[in-house]
Amino acid sequence: MYCSKCGAENSQGTSFCSRCGHPTASLLDTQPAEAAELNKYQLTIRRLSRYWYLFAGLNLVLGAMGLFAVQTGISMHVGPWEPWPHPYLWDWVLVGGMGWTLLTLRVAFAVASGWGLSRLTDWSRVVTLVAAGFAFLDFPIGFALAIYTFCVLHGKHHGHLFSRLGVNRMAIGIR
């Protein structure tokens, strides 16, 4: 292998030219490519964090509106049996309580995913993948977000990139 600056012949495993000290082609090719890939992945994680925040807000607004409509619809339902028997109070409480609990959990997971990804915490990748598993049921927006999340976070290569982002974040002292 020859130096691109002075033309001196160097052995295959060297990183710098033995005559002038200029970086060899193998070192120049790998470092910028890895840095560019890491930078691109960091921007993708930042975008994914914003998407999870938007998904949490959308779930909060539309879910609350839907549950309110369902609960008021159940309590004001009039049937041919009026005035009795009314729908059981237990059904109304059970449907409302479970619905509000599930909505709260869904919004909490989405907010935790967005916050964790924006801070590059160690637990955020796992929490976001779990949240994406639940988002599959929310067609079409949640389904699309879940597919995108699995494409960005799942796999060994993405796990390695995510851990390198966290290490770089800790090395420069970002909290």
N, CA, C and O atoms as a DFTB+ gen file, in Angstrom:
700 C
 N C O
     1  1       0.848      -1.157       0.000
     2  2       0.000       0.000       0.000
     3  2       0.903       1.232       0.000
     4  3       1.905       1.289       0.712
     5  1       0.518       2.225      -0.825
     6  2       1.330       3.432      -0.981
     7  2       0.638       4.627      -0.328
     8  3      -0.590       4.721      -0.305
     9  1       1.460       5.536       0.202
    10  2       0.943       6.747       0.832
    11  2       0.385       7.677      -0.237
    12  3       0.991       7.859      -1.293
    13  1      -0.773       8.263       0.045
    14  2      -1.390       9.173      -0.928
    15  2      -0.721      10.547      -0.938
    16  3      -0.942      11.330      -1.862
    17  1       0.088      10.852       0.069
    18  2       0.738      12.156       0.141
    19  2       2.148      12.132      -0.434
    20  3       2.480      12.934      -1.307
    21  1       2.997      11.190       0.067
    22  2       4.392      11.188      -0.369
    23  2       4.737      10.044      -1.308
    24  3       5.778      10.081      -1.964
    25  1       3.876       9.020      -1.387
    26  2       4.110       7.915      -2.304
    27  2       4.957       6.798      -1.730
    28  3       5.271       5.847      -2.444
    29  1       5.337       6.880      -0.465
    30  2       6.166       5.843       0.145
    31  2       5.359       4.563       0.310
    32  3       4.145       4.593       0.511
    33  1       6.067       3.431       0.220
    34  2       5.407       2.146       0.370
    35  2       5.309       1.806       1.858
    36  3       6.293       1.910       2.591
    37  1       4.119       1.401       2.296
    38  2       3.874       1.024       3.687
    39  2       3.291      -0.373       3.726
    40  3       2.723      -0.845       2.741
    41  1       3.431      -1.040       4.873
    42  2       2.843      -2.370       5.017
    43  2       1.323      -2.245       5.143
    44  3       0.796      -1.166       5.414
    45  1       0.639      -3.354       4.944
    46  2      -0.814      -3.357       4.861
    47  2      -1.500      -2.954       6.166
    48  3      -2.558      -2.330       6.097
    49  1      -0.976      -3.263       7.340
    50  2      -1.658      -3.017       8.592
    51  2      -1.405      -1.660       9.225
    52  3      -1.965      -1.374      10.283
    53  1      -0.585      -0.815       8.619
    54  2      -0.251       0.464       9.251
    55  2      -1.362       1.481       9.065
    56  3      -2.063       1.489       8.053
    57  1      -1.506       2.345      10.077
    58  2      -2.524       3.390      10.021
    59  2      -1.962       4.706       9.515
    60  3      -2.698       5.538       8.984
    61  1      -0.627       4.901       9.683
    62  2       0.011       6.144       9.266
    63  2       1.242       5.821       8.431
    64  3       1.849       4.762       8.591
    65  1       1.600       6.725       7.554
    66  2       2.757       6.551       6.686
    67  2       4.029       6.574       7.537
    68  3       4.167       7.392       8.446
    69  1       4.959       5.657       7.223
    70  2       6.204       5.578       7.993
    71  2       7.147       6.735       7.663
    72  3       8.023       7.052       8.467
    73  1       6.991       7.372       6.503
    74  2       7.869       8.480       6.120
    75  2       7.315       9.839       6.556
    76  3       8.014      10.599       7.225
    77  1       6.060      10.157       6.183
    78  2       5.526      11.508       6.443
    79  2       4.501      11.564       7.574
    80  3       4.190      12.658       8.044
    81  1       3.966      10.435       8.027
    82  2       3.001      10.420       9.117
    83  2       1.562      10.686       8.703
    84  3       0.690      10.806       9.563
    85  1       1.299      10.781       7.417
    86  2      -0.051      11.017       6.901
    87  2      -0.919       9.773       7.113
    88  3      -0.422       8.661       6.939
    89  1      -2.201       9.917       7.482
    90  2      -3.063       8.736       7.650
    91  2      -3.200       7.968       6.337
    92  3      -3.287       8.553       5.258
    93  1      -3.215       6.660       6.460
    94  2      -3.346       5.833       5.256
    95  2      -4.802       5.788       4.813
    96  3      -5.696       6.241       5.527
    97  1      -5.023       5.246       3.647
    98  2      -6.368       5.210       3.056
    99  2      -7.318       4.364       3.889
   100  3      -8.501       4.691       3.981
   101  1      -6.831       3.276       4.504
   102  2      -7.725       2.421       5.277
   103  2      -8.269       3.155       6.504
   104  3      -9.440       2.994       6.849
   105  1      -7.437       3.952       7.161
   106  2      -7.884       4.719       8.319
   107  2      -8.823       5.835       7.891
   108  3      -9.820       6.095       8.565
   109  1      -8.524       6.489       6.793
   110  2      -9.365       7.577       6.311
   111  2     -10.736       7.077       5.869
   112  3     -11.738       7.775       6.018
   113  1     -10.770       5.874       5.330
   114  2     -12.045       5.336       4.844
   115  2     -12.973       4.916       5.978
   116  3     -14.187       5.097       5.877
   117  1     -12.422       4.357       7.059
   118  2     -13.289       3.796       8.097
   119  2     -13.776       4.843       9.085
   120  3     -14.952       4.819       9.450
   121  1     -12.938       5.751       9.529
   122  2     -13.355       6.689      10.568
   123  2     -14.473       7.628      10.131
   124  3     -15.451       7.759      10.866
   125  1     -14.387       8.279       8.996
   126  2     -15.505       9.153       8.611
   127  2     -16.794       8.382       8.337
   128  3     -17.883       8.889       8.605
   129  1     -16.687       7.181       7.815
   130  2     -17.888       6.392       7.536
   131  2     -18.590       6.014       8.842
   132  3     -19.814       6.092       8.937
   133  1     -17.817       5.607       9.841
   134  2     -18.413       5.253      11.125
   135  2     -18.998       6.477      11.818
   136  3     -20.085       6.411      12.393
   137  1     -18.282       7.585      11.765
   138  2     -18.783       8.815      12.387
   139  2     -20.045       9.306      11.682
   140  3     -20.980       9.775      12.332
   141  1     -20.072       9.199      10.359
   142  2     -21.255       9.621       9.607
   143  2     -22.448       8.729       9.924
   144  3     -23.572       9.212      10.064
   145  1     -22.200       7.419      10.037
   146  2     -23.290       6.496      10.361
   147  2     -23.823       6.767      11.771
   148  3     -25.033       6.740      11.993
   149  1     -22.929       7.027      12.713
   150  2     -23.345       7.321      14.080
   151  2     -24.120       8.635      14.151
   152  3     -25.112       8.734      14.873
   153  1     -23.673       9.633      13.408
   154  2     -24.374      10.919      13.375
   155  2     -25.773      10.762      12.753
   156  3     -26.750      11.315      13.259
   157  1     -25.852      10.017      11.672
   158  2     -27.145       9.781      11.021
   159  2     -28.090       9.013      11.951
   160  3     -29.287       9.294      12.002
   161  1     -27.539       8.045      12.683
   162  2     -28.363       7.275      13.618
   163  2     -28.841       8.152      14.776
   164  3     -29.968       7.998      15.246
   165  1     -27.993       9.064      15.235
   166  2     -28.390       9.968      16.310
   167  2     -29.544      10.870      15.867
   168  3     -30.467      11.119      16.643
   169  1     -29.499      11.353      14.641
   170  2     -30.601      12.168      14.119
   171  2     -31.881      11.346      13.996
   172  3     -32.974      11.856      14.242
   173  1     -31.750      10.094      13.622
   174  2     -32.907       9.212      13.515
   175  2     -33.527       8.961      14.890
   176  3     -34.750       8.945      15.028
   177  1     -32.693       8.768      15.896
   178  2     -33.192       8.564      17.266
   179  2     -33.892       9.825      17.758
   180  3     -34.934       9.740      18.408
   181  1     -33.338      10.982      17.460
   182  2     -33.969      12.246      17.864
   183  2     -35.344      12.391      17.210
   184  3     -36.301      12.814      17.858
   185  1     -35.440      12.039      15.925
   186  2     -36.718      12.103      15.216
   187  2     -37.712      11.103      15.804
   188  3     -38.892      11.418      15.959
   189  1     -37.243       9.908      16.129
   190  2     -38.106       8.893      16.722
   191  2     -38.627       9.347      18.079
   192  3     -39.776       9.075      18.429
   193  1     -37.793      10.032      18.837
   194  2     -38.224      10.573      20.133
   195  2     -39.370      11.556      19.951
   196  3     -40.344      11.521      20.703
   197  1     -39.263      12.420      18.972
   198  2     -40.346      13.390      18.700
   199  2     -41.629      12.680      18.284
   200  3     -42.722      13.068      18.694
   201  1     -41.489      11.638      17.467
   202  2     -42.667      10.892      17.043
   203  2     -43.376      10.269      18.238
   204  3     -44.606      10.244      18.269
   205  1     -42.634       9.765      19.224
   206  2     -43.268       9.164      20.397
   207  2     -43.963      10.214      21.241
   208  3     -45.024       9.952      21.806
   209  1     -43.375      11.404      21.333
   210  2     -44.069      12.489      22.048
   211  2     -45.379      12.851      21.339
   212  3     -46.403      13.037      21.996
   213  1     -45.356      12.952      20.018
   214  2     -46.571      13.256      19.253
   215  2     -47.616      12.154      19.414
   216  3     -48.809      12.431      19.540
   217  1     -47.161      10.917      19.408
   218  2     -48.064       9.784      19.576
   219  2     -48.718       9.820      20.959
   220  3     -49.902       9.507      21.092
   221  1     -47.960      10.197      21.980
   222  2     -48.522      10.307      23.332
   223  2     -49.596      11.385      23.378
   224  3     -50.664      11.174      23.952
   225  1     -49.323      12.533      22.779
   226  2     -50.311      13.607      22.760
   227  2     -51.565      13.225      21.997
   228  3     -52.678      13.514      22.435
   229  1     -51.386      12.579      20.859
   230  2     -52.523      12.140      20.052
   231  2     -53.362      11.120      20.813
   232  3     -54.590      11.193      20.794
   233  1     -52.713      10.171      21.482
   234  2     -53.440       9.184      22.281
   235  2     -54.192       9.838      23.422
   236  3     -55.326       9.462      23.717
   237  1     -53.575      10.806      24.062
   238  2     -54.213      11.472      25.187
   239  2     -55.487      12.192      24.745
   240  3     -56.536      12.047      25.374
   241  1     -55.395      12.957      23.678
   242  2     -56.546      13.741      23.225
   243  2     -57.650      12.842      22.664
   244  3     -58.798      12.916      23.101
   245  1     -57.300      12.003      21.707
   246  2     -58.331      11.170      21.076
   247  2     -58.862      10.090      22.013
   248  3     -60.050       9.770      21.982
   249  1     -57.989       9.530      22.845
   250  2     -58.432       8.512      23.792
   251  2     -59.369       9.078      24.836
   252  3     -60.377       8.455      25.170
   253  1     -59.049      10.251      25.356
   254  2     -59.922      10.875      26.359
   255  2     -61.271      11.219      25.746
   256  3     -62.310      11.013      26.375
   257  1     -61.264      11.739      24.533
   258  2     -62.527      12.058      23.872
   259  2     -63.364      10.798      23.646
   260  3     -64.574      10.798      23.873
   261  1     -62.714       9.733      23.201
   262  2     -63.433       8.487      22.951
   263  2     -63.987       7.869      24.219
   264  3     -65.136       7.429      24.249
   265  1     -63.172       7.835      25.270
   266  2     -63.659       7.254      26.522
   267  2     -64.765       8.087      27.145
   268  3     -65.705       7.541      27.721
   269  1     -64.661       9.399      27.035
   270  2     -65.727      10.249      27.544
   271  2     -67.021       9.989      26.773
   272  3     -68.096       9.912      27.366
   273  1     -66.915       9.856      25.462
   274  2     -68.103       9.583      24.646
   275  2     -68.711       8.227      24.980
   276  3     -69.933       8.094      25.056
   277  1     -67.865       7.219      25.180
   278  2     -68.368       5.886      25.518
   279  2     -69.043       5.909      26.887
   280  3     -70.125       5.348      27.058
   281  1     -68.406       6.555      27.859
   282  2     -68.986       6.566      29.202
   283  2     -70.287       7.352      29.259
   284  3     -71.233       6.916      29.915
   285  1     -70.360       8.472      28.607
   286  2     -71.618       9.218      28.627
   287  2     -72.676       8.509      27.804
   288  3     -73.865       8.594      28.112
   289  1     -72.255       7.816      26.768
   290  2     -73.216       7.057      25.970
   291  2     -73.800       5.894      26.733
   292  3     -74.982       5.588      26.579
   293  1     -72.998       5.235      27.557
   294  2     -73.494       4.112      28.350
   295  2     -74.440       4.606      29.435
   296  3     -75.472       3.989      29.697
   297  1     -74.083       5.720      30.063
   298  2     -74.901       6.185      31.180
   299  2     -76.210       6.819      30.715
   300  3     -77.169       6.880      31.485
   301  1     -76.263       7.286      29.485
   302  2     -77.474       7.946      29.009
   303  2     -78.260       7.059      28.045
   304  3     -79.195       7.524      27.392
   305  1     -77.888       5.806      27.957
   306  2     -78.559       4.901      27.028
   307  2     -79.980       4.611      27.527
   308  3     -80.203       4.268      28.688
   309  1     -80.899       4.761      26.626
   310  2     -82.288       4.488      26.963
   311  2     -82.735       3.316      26.099
   312  3     -82.538       3.324      24.884
   313  1     -83.325       2.328      26.714
   314  2     -83.768       1.159      25.970
   315  2     -85.266       0.971      26.083
   316  3     -85.934       1.775      26.734
   317  1     -85.815      -0.068      25.469
   318  2     -87.248      -0.319      25.505
   319  2     -87.731      -0.746      26.879
   320  3     -88.940      -0.821      27.099
   321  1     -86.843      -1.025      27.799
   322  2     -87.198      -1.511      29.130
   323  2     -87.404      -0.387      30.142
   324  3     -87.608      -0.660      31.324
   325  1     -87.354       0.868      29.704
   326  2     -87.435       1.992      30.632
   327  2     -88.685       1.901      31.478
   328  3     -89.708       1.455      30.958
   329  1     -88.685       2.268      32.673
   330  2     -87.603       2.847      33.446
   331  2     -86.655       1.814      34.038
   332  3     -85.582       2.203      34.498
   333  1     -86.985       0.492      34.060
   334  2     -86.067      -0.504      34.610
   335  2     -85.987      -1.660      33.662
   336  3     -86.922      -1.835      32.881
   337  1     -84.990      -2.437      33.660
   338  2     -83.723      -2.376      34.388
   339  2     -82.704      -1.518      33.630
   340  3     -82.542      -1.656      32.418
   341  1     -82.042      -0.661      34.340
   342  2     -80.965       0.137      33.759
   343  2     -79.719      -0.727      33.601
   344  3     -79.608      -1.780      34.228
   345  1     -78.782      -0.283      32.764
   346  2     -77.512      -1.018      32.707
   347  2     -76.870      -1.024      34.085
   348  3     -76.960      -0.048      34.831
   349  1     -76.239      -2.107      34.405
   350  2     -75.634      -2.239      35.723
   351  2     -74.543      -1.192      35.925
   352  3     -73.761      -0.901      35.020
   353  1     -74.511      -0.647      37.109
   354  2     -73.498       0.342      37.462
   355  2     -72.114      -0.288      37.377
   356  3     -71.147       0.378      37.006
   357  1     -72.019      -1.560      37.718
   358  2     -70.732      -2.235      37.679
   359  2     -70.164      -2.249      36.259
   360  3     -68.961      -2.059      36.080
   361  1     -71.000      -2.469      35.255
   362  2     -70.531      -2.448      33.874
   363  2     -69.990      -1.074      33.506
   364  3     -68.953      -0.960      32.854
   365  1     -70.690      -0.045      33.924
   366  2     -70.259       1.312      33.603
   367  2     -68.919       1.624      34.265
   368  3     -68.028       2.192      33.633
   369  1     -68.778       1.254      35.526
   370  2     -67.539       1.514      36.259
   371  2     -66.411       0.669      35.704
   372  3     -65.294       1.165      35.550
   373  1     -66.668      -0.590      35.399
   374  2     -65.634      -1.485      34.903
   375  2     -65.111      -1.042      33.535
   376  3     -63.900      -0.989      33.320
   377  1     -66.013      -0.726      32.619
   378  2     -65.591      -0.286      31.289
   379  2     -64.811       1.017      31.390
   380  3     -63.754       1.156      30.776
   381  1     -65.316       1.960      32.148
   382  2     -64.636       3.238      32.287
   383  2     -63.294       3.114      32.986
   384  3     -62.304       3.689      32.536
   385  1     -63.250       2.372      34.076
   386  2     -62.005       2.226      34.831
   387  2     -60.922       1.529      34.033
   388  3     -59.772       1.967      34.032
   389  1     -61.278       0.448      33.353
   390  2     -60.282      -0.255      32.539
   391  2     -59.829       0.607      31.371
   392  3     -58.644       0.643      31.040
   393  1     -60.762       1.291      30.754
   394  2     -60.407       2.139      29.613
   395  2     -59.464       3.262      30.009
   396  3     -58.468       3.511      29.330
   397  1     -59.776       3.941      31.111
   398  2     -58.911       5.036      31.552
   399  2     -57.547       4.526      32.002
   400  3     -56.535       5.193      31.788
   401  1     -57.510       3.353      32.623
   402  2     -56.228       2.776      33.046
   403  2     -55.362       2.420      31.845
   404  3     -54.171       2.728      31.822
   405  1     -55.954       1.777      30.858
   406  2     -55.191       1.412      29.660
   407  2     -54.727       2.653      28.891
   408  3     -53.615       2.677      28.364
   409  1     -55.556       3.658      28.828
   410  2     -55.151       4.904      28.163
   411  2     -53.997       5.556      28.908
   412  3     -53.046       6.029      28.285
   413  1     -54.071       5.586      30.231
   414  2     -52.996       6.172      31.024
   415  2     -51.689       5.415      30.828
   416  3     -50.628       6.025      30.693
   417  1     -51.763       4.088      30.813
   418  2     -50.551       3.287      30.592
   419  2     -49.966       3.520      29.202
   420  3     -48.750       3.636      29.052
   421  1     -50.818       3.589      28.196
   422  2     -50.344       3.810      26.832
   423  2     -49.652       5.158      26.709
   424  3     -48.583       5.252      26.105
   425  1     -50.250       6.202      27.273
   426  2     -49.650       7.533      27.221
   427  2     -48.357       7.572      28.032
   428  3     -47.382       8.197      27.615
   429  1     -48.342       6.905      29.193
   430  2     -47.134       6.887      30.023
   431  2     -45.977       6.183      29.310
   432  3     -44.843       6.659      29.363
   433  1     -46.247       5.065      28.649
   434  2     -45.203       4.370      27.897
   435  2     -44.689       5.224      26.747
   436  3     -43.486       5.257      26.488
   437  1     -45.584       5.909      26.061
   438  2     -45.161       6.747      24.937
   439  2     -44.318       7.929      25.408
   440  3     -43.315       8.264      24.777
   441  1     -44.713       8.560      26.508
   442  2     -43.929       9.680      27.048
   443  2     -42.576       9.181      27.555
   444  3     -41.553       9.827      27.331
   445  1     -42.570       8.038      28.236
   446  2     -41.304       7.473      28.715
   447  2     -40.388       7.130      27.551
   448  3     -39.176       7.327      27.639
   449  1     -40.947       6.624      26.468
   450  2     -40.141       6.307      25.287
   451  2     -39.545       7.567      24.685
   452  3     -38.353       7.606      24.378
   453  1     -40.362       8.592      24.516
   454  2     -39.849       9.847      23.959
   455  2     -38.793      10.480      24.835
   456  3     -37.769      10.946      24.337
   457  1     -39.031      10.503      26.148
   458  2     -38.085      11.117      27.068
   459  2     -36.785      10.320      27.122
   460  3     -35.696      10.893      27.087
   461  1     -36.905       8.992      27.209
   462  2     -35.713       8.150      27.281
   463  2     -34.868       8.223      26.018
   464  3     -33.640       8.261      26.090
   465  1     -35.523       8.244      24.857
   466  2     -34.773       8.345      23.608
   467  2     -34.104       9.701      23.455
   468  3     -32.999       9.787      22.921
   469  1     -34.750      10.750      23.911
   470  2     -34.134      12.073      23.795
   471  2     -32.928      12.203      24.718
   472  3     -32.017      12.976      24.423
   473  1     -32.900      11.468      25.827
   474  2     -31.785      11.509      26.775
   475  2     -30.795      10.364      26.561
   476  3     -29.751      10.321      27.212
   477  1     -31.116       9.431      25.650
   478  2     -30.297       8.251      25.358
   479  2     -29.995       7.441      26.616
   480  3     -28.851       7.054      26.852
   481  1     -31.015       7.190      27.411
   482  2     -30.844       6.396      28.623
   483  2     -30.677       4.923      28.271
   484  3     -31.021       4.491      27.171
   485  1     -30.146       4.160      29.217
   486  2     -29.901       2.737      28.971
   487  2     -31.191       1.951      28.795
   488  3     -31.233       1.006      28.007
   489  1     -32.236       2.320      29.509
   490  2     -33.481       1.571      29.499
   491  2     -34.414       1.966      28.355
   492  3     -35.387       1.262      28.084
   493  1     -34.132       3.074      27.688
   494  2     -35.104       3.603      26.717
   495  2     -35.306       2.694      25.514
   496  3     -36.405       2.643      24.962
   497  1     -34.283       1.987      25.104
   498  2     -34.428       1.116      23.932
   499  2     -35.420      -0.013      24.235
   500  3     -36.277      -0.318      23.405
   501  1     -35.314      -0.625      25.395
   502  2     -36.207      -1.727      25.765
   503  2     -37.634      -1.219      25.970
   504  3     -38.588      -1.833      25.491
   505  1     -37.780      -0.103      26.679
   506  2     -39.112       0.449      26.939
   507  2     -39.790       0.845      25.628
   508  3     -40.989       0.627      25.454
   509  1     -39.023       1.425      24.713
   510  2     -39.598       1.846      23.434
   511  2     -40.014       0.640      22.598
   512  3     -41.045       0.685      21.927
   513  1     -39.234      -0.433      22.629
   514  2     -39.628      -1.629      21.887
   515  2     -40.895      -2.255      22.480
   516  3     -41.733      -2.765      21.737
   517  1     -41.043      -2.223      23.798
   518  2     -42.274      -2.723      24.424
   519  2     -43.454      -1.828      24.040
   520  3     -44.529      -2.321      23.697
   521  1     -43.248      -0.517      24.099
   522  2     -44.312       0.414      23.704
   523  2     -44.697       0.221      22.239
   524  3     -45.869       0.337      21.882
   525  1     -43.721      -0.068      21.404
   526  2     -44.008      -0.318      19.987
   527  2     -44.819      -1.594      19.812
   528  3     -45.673      -1.669      18.928
   529  1     -44.562      -2.599      20.646
   530  2     -45.358      -3.821      20.601
   531  2     -46.819      -3.546      20.887
   532  3     -47.695      -4.122      20.241
   533  1     -47.097      -2.674      21.848
   534  2     -48.483      -2.309      22.143
   535  2     -49.067      -1.376      21.084
   536  3     -50.274      -1.390      20.843
   537  1     -48.226      -0.573      20.458
   538  2     -48.709       0.372      19.451
   539  2     -49.164      -0.335      18.175
   540  3     -49.890       0.252      17.372
   541  1     -48.743      -1.595      17.978
   542  2     -49.207      -2.351      16.803
   543  2     -50.727      -2.429      16.757
   544  3     -51.309      -2.518      15.676
   545  1     -51.368      -2.397      17.905
   546  2     -52.820      -2.519      17.969
   547  2     -53.537      -1.239      17.575
   548  3     -54.746      -1.253      17.347
   549  1     -52.816      -0.143      17.493
   550  2     -53.404       1.170      17.234
   551  2     -53.268       1.501      15.745
   552  3     -52.373       2.248      15.349
   553  1     -54.155       0.945      14.930
   554  2     -54.062       1.119      13.480
   555  2     -54.689       2.442      13.060
   556  3     -55.731       2.797      13.611
   557  1     -54.145       3.162      12.160
   558  2     -52.961       3.008      11.332
   559  2     -51.722       3.738      11.878
   560  3     -50.598       3.373      11.537
   561  1     -51.916       4.764      12.721
   562  2     -50.781       5.580      13.149
   563  2     -49.850       4.799      14.066
   564  3     -48.635       4.808      13.870
   565  1     -50.404       4.131      15.056
   566  2     -49.581       3.346      15.970
   567  2     -48.873       2.207      15.256
   568  3     -47.724       1.890      15.562
   569  1     -49.561       1.598      14.311
   570  2     -48.964       0.509      13.532
   571  2     -47.757       1.013      12.743
   572  3     -46.709       0.367      12.728
   573  1     -47.901       2.157      12.093
   574  2     -46.790       2.729      11.326
   575  2     -45.634       3.122      12.248
   576  3     -44.472       2.887      11.916
   577  1     -45.941       3.713      13.391
   578  2     -44.893       4.082      14.343
   579  2     -44.185       2.847      14.885
   580  3     -42.967       2.861      15.067
   581  1     -44.932       1.784      15.143
   582  2     -44.324       0.548      15.636
   583  2     -43.374      -0.058      14.604
   584  3     -42.279      -0.498      14.955
   585  1     -43.779      -0.083      13.349
   586  2     -42.910      -0.607      12.291
   587  2     -41.637       0.227      12.201
   588  3     -40.538      -0.324      12.134
   589  1     -41.777       1.554      12.201
   590  2     -40.619       2.442      12.125
   591  2     -39.708       2.252      13.340
   592  3     -38.485       2.229      13.203
   593  1     -40.302       2.115      14.523
   594  2     -39.512       1.927      15.737
   595  2     -38.730       0.623      15.685
   596  3     -37.550       0.598      16.034
   597  1     -39.366      -0.454      15.258
   598  2     -38.649      -1.726      15.166
   599  2     -37.535      -1.659      14.124
   600  3     -36.480      -2.262      14.318
   601  1     -37.747      -0.949      13.039
   602  2     -36.693      -0.808      12.033
   603  2     -35.501      -0.008      12.568
   604  3     -34.357      -0.280      12.202
   605  1     -35.765       0.968      13.426
   606  2     -34.695       1.828      13.943
   607  2     -33.972       1.206      15.132
   608  3     -32.762       1.386      15.269
   609  1     -34.678       0.480      15.992
   610  2     -34.082       0.029      17.255
   611  2     -33.773      -1.457      17.343
   612  3     -32.950      -1.850      18.170
   613  1     -34.388      -2.289      16.537
   614  2     -34.247      -3.734      16.691
   615  2     -33.002      -4.249      15.976
   616  3     -32.634      -3.738      14.918
   617  1     -32.371      -5.237      16.540
   618  2     -31.227      -5.896      15.917
   619  2     -29.914      -5.567      16.615
   620  3     -29.801      -4.595      17.361
   621  1     -28.910      -6.433      16.336
   622  2     -27.605      -6.268      16.974
   623  2     -26.907      -4.990      16.535
   624  3     -26.332      -4.277      17.357
   625  1     -26.956      -4.703      15.250
   626  2     -26.259      -3.517      14.736
   627  2     -26.833      -2.242      15.337
   628  3     -26.087      -1.356      15.755
   629  1     -28.159      -2.150      15.380
   630  2     -28.784      -0.964      15.961
   631  2     -28.548      -0.892      17.464
   632  3     -28.393       0.199      18.013
   633  1     -28.519      -2.044      18.135
   634  2     -28.195      -2.063      19.555
   635  2     -26.782      -1.559      19.810
   636  3     -26.535      -0.834      20.773
   637  1     -25.861      -1.948      18.940
   638  2     -24.479      -1.483      19.063
   639  2     -24.395       0.025      18.822
   640  3     -23.719       0.736      19.565
   641  1     -25.075       0.507      17.796
   642  2     -25.072       1.952      17.521
   643  2     -25.695       2.728      18.684
   644  3     -25.188       3.781      19.071
   645  1     -26.789       2.211      19.237
   646  2     -27.451       2.891      20.349
   647  2     -26.543       2.941      21.578
   648  3     -26.470       3.964      22.259
   649  1     -25.858       1.845      21.858
   650  2     -24.955       1.851      23.015
   651  2     -23.772       2.790      22.784
   652  3     -23.296       3.423      23.727
   653  1     -23.292       2.889      21.549
   654  2     -22.198       3.826      21.259
   655  2     -22.660       5.269      21.409
   656  3     -21.890       6.123      21.847
   657  1     -23.924       5.552      21.045
   658  2     -24.451       6.898      21.264
   659  2     -24.481       7.231      22.747
   660  3     -24.124       8.340      23.145
   661  1     -24.907       6.273      23.567
   662  2     -24.948       6.485      25.008
   663  2     -23.566       6.677      25.595
   664  3     -23.380       7.509      26.482
   665  1     -22.581       5.910      25.105
   666  2     -21.206       6.046      25.586
   667  2     -20.646       7.407      25.182
   668  3     -19.998       8.075      25.988
   669  1     -20.892       7.819      23.943
   670  2     -20.410       9.132      23.492
   671  2     -21.064      10.252      24.290
   672  3     -20.420      11.256      24.594
   673  1     -22.324      10.088      24.628
   674  2     -23.034      11.098      25.404
   675  2     -22.420      11.224      26.785
   676  3     -22.241      12.334      27.286
   677  1     -22.097      10.105      27.404
   678  2     -21.493      10.135      28.730
   679  2     -20.059      10.650      28.680
   680  3     -19.601      11.283      29.632
   681  1     -19.344      10.392      27.593
   682  2     -17.943      10.827      27.494
   683  2     -17.836      12.343      27.402
   684  3     -16.887      12.928      27.925
   685  1     -18.805      12.990      26.740
   686  2     -18.710      14.450      26.620
   687  2     -19.458      15.156      27.732
   688  3     -19.452      16.385      27.792
   689  1     -20.112      14.393      28.627
   690  2     -20.710      14.968      29.827
   691  2     -22.102      15.538      29.659
   692  3     -22.488      16.409      30.439
   693  1     -22.880      15.092      28.679
   694  2     -24.255      15.551      28.520
   695  2     -25.128      14.793      29.501
   696  3     -25.018      13.573      29.621
   697  1     -25.986      15.502      30.197
   698  2     -26.883      14.845      31.162
   699  2     -28.287      14.927      30.694
   700  3     -29.192      14.433      31.366
